[in-house]
């Protein structure tokens, strides 16, 4: 398993709900969560493979900004 981290501009549960349909359709994604309390609204994704481009596309298509900040 691989954990990916992204800085976003998600601010509320409405924002999370807006990206949820696209996020939940990404193949290989095991689970995801957002930290809306953190200043950078970190999106954490656990995945079987590197699906960075799919995540970036899903969040941007929903109208939000996103940038990778690391993985482990």
PDB file of C-alpha atoms in Angstrom:
ATOM      1  CA  UNK A   1       0.000   0.000   0.000  1.00  0.00           C
ATOM      2  CA  UNK A   2       1.059   3.563  -0.667  1.00  0.00           C
ATOM      3  CA  UNK A   3      -0.135   6.748   1.059  1.00  0.00           C
ATOM      4  CA  UNK A   4      -0.305   9.960  -0.983  1.00  0.00           C
ATOM      5  CA  UNK A   5      -0.736  13.461   0.443  1.00  0.00           C
ATOM      6  CA  UNK A   6      -2.148  16.511  -1.336  1.00  0.00           C
ATOM      7  CA  UNK A   7      -2.605  20.159  -0.375  1.00  0.00           C
ATOM      8  CA  UNK A   8      -6.089  21.363  -1.372  1.00  0.00           C
ATOM      9  CA  UNK A   9      -8.434  24.281  -0.912  1.00  0.00           C
ATOM     10  CA  UNK A  10     -11.277  22.104   0.438  1.00  0.00           C
ATOM     11  CA  UNK A  11     -12.928  24.031   3.304  1.00  0.00           C
ATOM     12  CA  UNK A  12     -16.081  22.181   4.360  1.00  0.00           C
ATOM     13  CA  UNK A  13     -18.043  18.965   4.122  1.00  0.00           C
ATOM     14  CA  UNK A  14     -19.832  20.374   1.077  1.00  0.00           C
ATOM     15  CA  UNK A  15     -16.460  20.547  -0.695  1.00  0.00           C
ATOM     16  CA  UNK A  16     -15.682  16.971   0.331  1.00  0.00           C
ATOM     17  CA  UNK A  17     -19.086  15.833  -0.924  1.00  0.00           C
ATOM     18  CA  UNK A  18     -18.407  17.556  -4.263  1.00  0.00           C
ATOM     19  CA  UNK A  19     -15.273  15.491  -4.911  1.00  0.00           C
ATOM     20  CA  UNK A  20     -16.580  12.235  -3.386  1.00  0.00           C
ATOM     21  CA  UNK A  21     -18.307  10.756  -6.479  1.00  0.00           C
ATOM     22  CA  UNK A  22     -15.205  11.106  -8.652  1.00  0.00           C
ATOM     23  CA  UNK A  23     -12.819  10.010  -5.897  1.00  0.00           C
ATOM     24  CA  UNK A  24     -14.853   6.898  -5.157  1.00  0.00           C
ATOM     25  CA  UNK A  25     -14.662   5.833  -8.820  1.00  0.00           C
ATOM     26  CA  UNK A  26     -10.848   5.866  -9.083  1.00  0.00           C
ATOM     27  CA  UNK A  27      -9.549   2.313  -9.619  1.00  0.00           C
ATOM     28  CA  UNK A  28      -6.976   1.194  -7.063  1.00  0.00           C
ATOM     29  CA  UNK A  29      -8.011   3.711  -4.430  1.00  0.00           C
ATOM     30  CA  UNK A  30      -8.384   1.954  -1.075  1.00  0.00           C
ATOM     31  CA  UNK A  31      -9.539   4.883   1.089  1.00  0.00           C
ATOM     32  CA  UNK A  32      -9.286   8.641   1.318  1.00  0.00           C
ATOM     33  CA  UNK A  33      -9.911  11.353   3.900  1.00  0.00           C
ATOM     34  CA  UNK A  34      -9.475  15.077   4.294  1.00  0.00           C
ATOM     35  CA  UNK A  35      -8.211  17.121   7.220  1.00  0.00           C
ATOM     36  CA  UNK A  36     -10.351  20.250   7.011  1.00  0.00           C
ATOM     37  CA  UNK A  37      -8.868  21.633  10.237  1.00  0.00           C
ATOM     38  CA  UNK A  38      -5.307  21.800   8.883  1.00  0.00           C
ATOM     39  CA  UNK A  39      -4.480  25.139   7.206  1.00  0.00           C
ATOM     40  CA  UNK A  40      -3.598  23.353   3.960  1.00  0.00           C
ATOM     41  CA  UNK A  41      -6.664  21.042   3.981  1.00  0.00           C
ATOM     42  CA  UNK A  42      -4.626  17.893   3.447  1.00  0.00           C
ATOM     43  CA  UNK A  43      -6.183  15.112   1.384  1.00  0.00           C
ATOM     44  CA  UNK A  44      -4.748  11.710   2.326  1.00  0.00           C
ATOM     45  CA  UNK A  45      -5.186   8.814  -0.085  1.00  0.00           C
ATOM     46  CA  UNK A  46      -4.278   5.174   0.512  1.00  0.00           C
ATOM     47  CA  UNK A  47      -3.834   3.316  -2.748  1.00  0.00           C
ATOM     48  CA  UNK A  48      -2.566   0.094  -4.238  1.00  0.00           C
ATOM     49  CA  UNK A  49      -0.653   1.911  -7.012  1.00  0.00           C
ATOM     50  CA  UNK A  50       0.399   5.463  -7.869  1.00  0.00           C
ATOM     51  CA  UNK A  51      -2.824   7.116  -9.016  1.00  0.00           C
ATOM     52  CA  UNK A  52      -1.681  10.706  -8.526  1.00  0.00           C
ATOM     53  CA  UNK A  53      -2.848  11.911 -11.948  1.00  0.00           C
ATOM     54  CA  UNK A  54      -6.344  10.454 -11.463  1.00  0.00           C
ATOM     55  CA  UNK A  55      -6.677  12.175  -8.087  1.00  0.00           C
ATOM     56  CA  UNK A  56      -5.476  15.515  -9.451  1.00  0.00           C
ATOM     57  CA  UNK A  57      -7.936  15.274 -12.337  1.00  0.00           C
ATOM     58  CA  UNK A  58     -10.894  14.311 -10.112  1.00  0.00           C
ATOM     59  CA  UNK A  59     -10.388  17.188  -7.674  1.00  0.00           C
ATOM     60  CA  UNK A  60      -9.680  19.790 -10.371  1.00  0.00           C
ATOM     61  CA  UNK A  61     -12.747  18.760 -12.391  1.00  0.00           C
ATOM     62  CA  UNK A  62     -14.834  19.394  -9.260  1.00  0.00           C
ATOM     63  CA  UNK A  63     -13.458  22.963  -9.222  1.00  0.00           C
ATOM     64  CA  UNK A  64     -10.852  22.779  -6.455  1.00  0.00           C
ATOM     65  CA  UNK A  65      -7.102  23.290  -6.356  1.00  0.00           C
ATOM     66  CA  UNK A  66      -4.791  20.437  -5.467  1.00  0.00           C
ATOM     67  CA  UNK A  67      -1.052  19.763  -5.450  1.00  0.00           C
ATOM     68  CA  UNK A  68       0.949  16.735  -4.343  1.00  0.00           C
ATOM     69  CA  UNK A  69       2.981  17.236  -1.157  1.00  0.00           C
ATOM     70  CA  UNK A  70       4.458  13.800  -0.595  1.00  0.00           C
ATOM     71  CA  UNK A  71       3.980  10.092  -0.197  1.00  0.00           C
ATOM     72  CA  UNK A  72       5.147   7.157   1.875  1.00  0.00           C
TER      73      UNK A  72
END
